[in-house]
């Protein structure tokens, strides 16, 4: 994702397509401490869908 994001920033006119084999493309890693602490009940709450 980092390479795709950089390519798009460098040239906003290009089409960038990303294929992901896993279940989730992205998640908010900064929220993991809240999940561990119990303030977030489900890991799916950390998933970003766009």
Short mmCIF file of C-alpha atoms in Angstrom, two decimals:
data_model
loop_
_atom_site.label_atom_id
_atom_site.label_comp_id
_atom_site.label_asym_id
_atom_site.label_seq_id
_atom_site.Cartn_x
_atom_site.Cartn_y
_atom_site.Cartn_z
CA UNK A 1 0.00 0.00 0.00
CA UNK A 2 2.87 2.36 0.69
CA UNK A 3 4.16 2.02 -2.87
CA UNK A 4 0.68 2.50 -4.33
CA UNK A 5 0.09 5.59 -2.18
CA UNK A 6 3.43 7.11 -3.15
CA UNK A 7 2.85 6.44 -6.84
CA UNK A 8 -0.52 8.20 -6.65
CA UNK A 9 0.96 11.15 -4.76
CA UNK A 10 3.77 11.47 -7.30
CA UNK A 11 1.36 11.37 -10.26
CA UNK A 12 -2.31 11.93 -9.37
CA UNK A 13 -3.32 11.25 -12.99
CA UNK A 14 -2.21 7.60 -13.02
CA UNK A 15 -4.51 4.69 -12.26
CA UNK A 16 -3.29 2.55 -9.37
CA UNK A 17 -4.78 -0.90 -8.81
CA UNK A 18 -3.93 -2.94 -5.72
CA UNK A 19 -4.72 -6.63 -5.35
CA UNK A 20 -4.89 -8.01 -1.81
CA UNK A 21 -5.02 -11.73 -1.10
CA UNK A 22 -5.93 -11.36 2.56
CA UNK A 23 -9.27 -10.57 4.12
CA UNK A 24 -8.43 -6.94 4.98
CA UNK A 25 -6.60 -4.32 2.93
CA UNK A 26 -5.96 -1.96 5.81
CA UNK A 27 -6.38 -1.59 9.54
CA UNK A 28 -5.57 1.08 12.11
CA UNK A 29 -2.53 -0.30 13.94
CA UNK A 30 -2.52 2.73 16.21
CA UNK A 31 -5.79 1.44 17.68
CA UNK A 32 -4.38 -1.91 18.81
CA UNK A 33 -3.55 -0.68 22.34
CA UNK A 34 -7.22 0.27 22.77
CA UNK A 35 -8.27 -3.23 21.67
CA UNK A 36 -5.81 -4.84 24.09
CA UNK A 37 -7.05 -2.58 26.89
CA UNK A 38 -10.63 -3.58 26.09
CA UNK A 39 -11.88 -0.16 25.01
CA UNK A 40 -12.50 -1.52 21.50
CA UNK A 41 -14.51 -4.75 21.50
CA UNK A 42 -13.80 -6.04 18.00
CA UNK A 43 -10.75 -5.94 15.75
CA UNK A 44 -13.10 -5.20 12.85
CA UNK A 45 -13.61 -1.76 14.40
CA UNK A 46 -10.01 -1.01 13.37
CA UNK A 47 -10.57 -1.85 9.71
CA UNK A 48 -10.68 1.03 7.25
CA UNK A 49 -12.99 0.54 4.28
CA UNK A 50 -12.83 2.92 1.38
#
